[in-house]
Amino acid sequence: MREKKQSVVDSDVKNARWKKGSDGKVNDYGAGESERRRRRAEFRKISSLRWRLTLFVFSLFIISGVLTFVVSCLAILLFRGNALAVRIILNPVSLSLILLCTCAIFGTGLAAFFGKYYLRPLKRLSDATREVRDGNYKVQVKYEVDSHSEMSTLVKSFNEMVRELDGVELLRNDFINNFSHEFKTPIVSIRGFARELQMGDLTEEQREEYLRIILEESDRLSRLSTGVLELSKLENQQIVSGKSRFDLAEQIRRCILLHEPAWSAKEIEVIPELDEVEMFSDEELLERVWSNLIGNAIKFTDAGGSICVTLREDDDHITVQVRDTGVGMSEEVCRHVFEKFYQGDASHGGKGYGIGLSLAKRATELCGGAITVQSELGVGSTFTVTLPRK
Amino acid sequence: MFQIMVVEDDQNARKLMEAVLTRYGYEPILAKDGVEALELMDQKHVDLIILDVMMPRMDGYAFTNALRTGGCTIPILMVTARQTQEDKKRGFIIGADDYMVKPVDEEEMILRIAALLRRSQIAGERKLTVGQTTFFYDALSVKTPEGMIELPQKEFMLIFKLLSYPNKIYTRRQLMDEIWDMDSESDERTVDVHISRLRERFRNVGDFEILTVRGLGYKAVIRK
């Protein structure tokens, strides 16, 4: 149970074979039976550029040879009468010279003619790349749909890459906009009310209220900044940084204990029903998930309520559920609850800041799992995390 | 009155700490970086240090390292904006006793300071008093109104730990890890057996009680 952290690269290499043909986000680690089979299949496709080139050179020599033969025959016919001329023509040296000339003229002509045709997609590609460099993420390159040649494959991949970049750009802009809005809003309140307080001539009630608002918004800002830092760190993470073997039941228990001041202050009963399950995954990431779900359950459950945390293991999955008897959420809210900055209930706006659940979702996904929610207004919410069994 | 040193480079933050500590009955000593803090420690007695990490001249890590390698065991509470797990781990490894991420809730900070001071006192005196019962760490014995009892080592350490932090819940695993060796053959049921033995022993002592928290573990509570 206290083993060293195992690098994730090992398992990725083993899985590369089975990951072929998926979303393509895993690197192709090369050698393997399926790889060899793929190469063999490609050889058979004559439309491959390599084959075309070979055929081209081959036909060039054949045709040149034929032409030489024809030209020399014509020459012999022409100079039938002149024996000396015939001997000169039939001389291997002169024949080679004729062959060379026909090759040169014919080859150059062919290359000049067809070269332009073959290099056209390459030119289109380099133009498109220049546009992407200048910031246009909407450019796509046309290509012939005989999708087996290397050029077509390259163009197809290029188009996919540009589409990805466009998607990322969209996310980034959205994020920046939301982020600055979420930060500026509390600052406006804090500054505004502080100025009001400075002016004086307020009733005692107003003073109390303005100070309370300033405190509330400051809290919100601080939680927001912590959360956003965490989230951007996770979003930039593509792979899990370090997996280890650990006791999941114990991790959840300790997480519950970490929140003890909060749930005991509210006299909420926490009921753990945990199977003893050992997990091989990123301990820190999962810690985030449990902490967030339990924290939310406590936040949104009124005094005297209860929170049930279960951990079950079956053949394929490990399932963790956090069920509370809190205020619950409407169907509409459930649909958006994992989005960044989303705060479902306006009246609870002061408590949440909208980042926690998108963090939990991201962390779960990085661990290869999924998170769902079921809720009923006034009854409670149940968050379910399923993780793959390793 | 406990004297608490605050090492923090931001002026307003320092002022705030001073106000909060004074309000809760502590005497604050202020320093604006690690170098000044070390100088002040030569002149004044310090019971606990509240330490920022990101400071000029000498940062929190360097300061803690300097103290610990010099043999100083004064409790250190790191209060810093650095929030990642790596930062926390580094803080603890270097020798901090506790770690809080800014902005801190003042009440929580005061509670943690009290716990650290208490722990440090217990560690210093090696004895723990609860009502009319006193536990002597070095002798593994307990003085109750009925007399002196000597306890087996594991039982003593178990009750000592639970009473050092009353009301704090410990899981069976946590108790096992701290009191039994990591490689020990015993499993968590051993903890249950020891707890029931302790309950039996202190059945007539009304100063404290060991409670089972369903699904989680055990905690000791002090009865007045």
Coordinates of C-alpha atoms in Angstrom, one line a residue, chain B residues 59-214:
Chain B
D59 CA 11.7 33.8 2.7
G60 CA 9.6 31.6 5.0
Y61 CA 11.2 28.3 3.9
A62 CA 14.7 29.6 4.5
F63 CA 13.7 31.0 7.9
T64 CA 12.0 27.7 9.0
N65 CA 15.0 25.8 7.9
A66 CA 17.4 28.0 9.8
L67 CA 15.4 27.6 13.0
R68 CA 15.0 23.9 12.7
T69 CA 18.5 23.1 11.9
G70 CA 19.5 25.3 14.8
G71 CA 17.5 23.1 17.1
C72 CA 14.6 25.4 17.8
T73 CA 11.3 23.7 18.4
I74 CA 9.0 26.7 18.6
P75 CA 5.8 25.9 16.8
I76 CA 5.5 27.6 13.4
L77 CA 2.2 28.3 11.6
M78 CA 2.8 29.1 7.9
V79 CA 0.2 31.6 6.6
T80 CA 0.7 32.1 2.9
A81 CA -1.0 32.6 -0.4
R82 CA 0.8 29.5 -1.8
Q83 CA -2.0 27.0 -2.1
T84 CA -0.8 24.0 -4.1
Q85 CA -0.2 20.6 -2.5
E86 CA 3.5 20.8 -3.3
D87 CA 3.8 24.1 -1.4
K88 CA 2.0 22.5 1.6
K89 CA 4.2 19.5 1.5
R90 CA 7.3 21.5 1.2
G91 CA 6.2 23.6 4.2
F92 CA 5.7 20.6 6.4
I93 CA 8.9 18.9 5.3
I94 CA 10.9 21.9 6.0
G95 CA 9.6 22.0 9.6
A96 CA 6.4 24.0 9.8
D97 CA 3.8 22.7 12.3
D98 CA 0.7 23.9 10.5
Y99 CA -0.2 25.5 7.2
M100 CA -3.0 28.0 6.3
V101 CA -3.8 29.4 2.9
K102 CA -4.5 33.1 2.6
P103 CA -6.9 34.7 3.1
V104 CA -7.3 33.1 6.5
D105 CA -10.4 33.0 8.6
E106 CA -9.3 34.8 11.8
E107 CA -11.3 32.5 14.1
E108 CA -9.8 29.4 12.5
M109 CA -6.3 30.8 12.9
I110 CA -6.9 31.5 16.5
L111 CA -8.1 28.0 17.1
R112 CA -5.1 26.5 15.4
I113 CA -2.8 28.7 17.4
A114 CA -4.4 27.5 20.6
A115 CA -4.0 23.9 19.5
L116 CA -0.4 24.4 18.6
L117 CA 0.4 26.1 21.9
R118 CA -1.3 23.3 23.8
R119 CA 0.5 20.6 21.9
S120 CA 3.8 22.4 22.4
Q121 CA 3.1 22.7 26.2
I122 CA 2.3 19.0 26.4
A123 CA 5.4 18.1 24.4
G124 CA 7.4 20.3 26.7
E125 CA 6.1 19.1 29.9
R126 CA 5.5 15.5 28.8
K127 CA 2.3 15.3 30.8
L128 CA -1.4 15.9 30.2
T129 CA -4.0 16.8 32.8
V130 CA -7.7 16.3 32.3
G131 CA -9.8 17.3 35.3
Q132 CA -8.5 15.2 38.2
T133 CA -6.6 12.8 36.0
T134 CA -3.0 13.3 35.0
F135 CA -1.1 11.3 32.4
F136 CA 2.7 11.1 32.7
Y137 CA 4.2 10.3 29.3
D138 CA 7.7 9.2 30.4
A139 CA 6.4 6.8 33.0
L140 CA 3.5 5.6 31.0
S141 CA 1.4 6.0 34.1
V142 CA -1.8 7.8 35.0
K143 CA -2.7 9.5 38.3
T144 CA -6.4 9.3 39.1
P145 CA -8.2 10.1 42.4
E146 CA -8.1 6.3 43.0
G147 CA -4.3 6.2 42.7
M148 CA -1.5 5.6 40.2
I149 CA -2.0 3.1 37.4
E150 CA 0.6 2.0 35.0
L151 CA -0.6 1.2 31.4
P152 CA 0.9 -0.9 28.7
Q153 CA 2.6 1.2 26.1
K154 CA 0.1 1.0 23.3
E155 CA -2.9 1.7 25.5
F156 CA -1.1 4.7 27.1
M157 CA -0.2 6.2 23.8
L158 CA -3.6 5.7 22.4
I159 CA -5.4 7.5 25.2
F160 CA -2.7 10.2 25.4
K161 CA -3.1 10.9 21.7
L162 CA -6.9 11.0 21.9
L163 CA -6.9 13.4 24.9
S164 CA -4.2 15.6 23.4
Y165 CA -6.8 16.7 20.9
P166 CA -10.1 16.3 22.5
N167 CA -13.1 16.2 20.2
K168 CA -10.9 15.4 17.2
I169 CA -12.0 12.3 15.4
Y170 CA -9.3 9.8 14.4
T171 CA -9.9 6.9 12.0
R172 CA -8.7 3.5 13.0
R173 CA -6.0 3.7 10.3
Q174 CA -4.7 7.0 11.6
L175 CA -4.4 5.6 15.1
M176 CA -2.7 2.4 13.8
D177 CA -0.2 4.3 11.7
E178 CA 0.9 6.5 14.6
I179 CA 0.9 4.1 17.5
W180 CA 1.6 0.8 15.9
D181 CA 4.5 0.2 13.5
M182 CA 3.8 0.4 9.9
D183 CA 4.9 -3.1 9.3
S184 CA 3.0 -4.5 12.2
E185 CA 0.9 -7.6 11.7
S186 CA -2.0 -6.1 13.6
D187 CA -5.0 -4.8 11.8
E188 CA -7.6 -2.2 12.6
R189 CA -9.5 -4.6 15.0
T190 CA -6.6 -4.3 17.3
V191 CA -7.5 -0.7 17.8
D192 CA -11.0 -1.7 18.7
V193 CA -9.7 -4.1 21.3
H194 CA -7.5 -1.6 22.9
I195 CA -10.3 1.0 23.0
S196 CA -12.6 -1.4 24.8
R197 CA -9.8 -2.2 27.3
L198 CA -9.3 1.5 27.9
R199 CA -13.0 2.1 28.4
E200 CA -13.0 -0.7 30.9
R201 CA -10.0 0.7 32.8
F202 CA -11.4 4.2 33.0
R203 CA -15.0 3.2 33.6
N204 CA -15.1 5.0 36.9
V205 CA -13.3 8.1 35.8
G206 CA -15.8 10.9 35.0
D207 CA -13.3 13.4 33.5
F208 CA -13.4 12.1 30.0
E209 CA -15.0 9.5 27.7
I210 CA -14.0 7.8 24.5
L211 CA -16.8 8.0 21.9
T212 CA -17.3 5.8 18.8
V213 CA -18.2 7.9 15.7
R214 CA -20.1 5.5 13.4

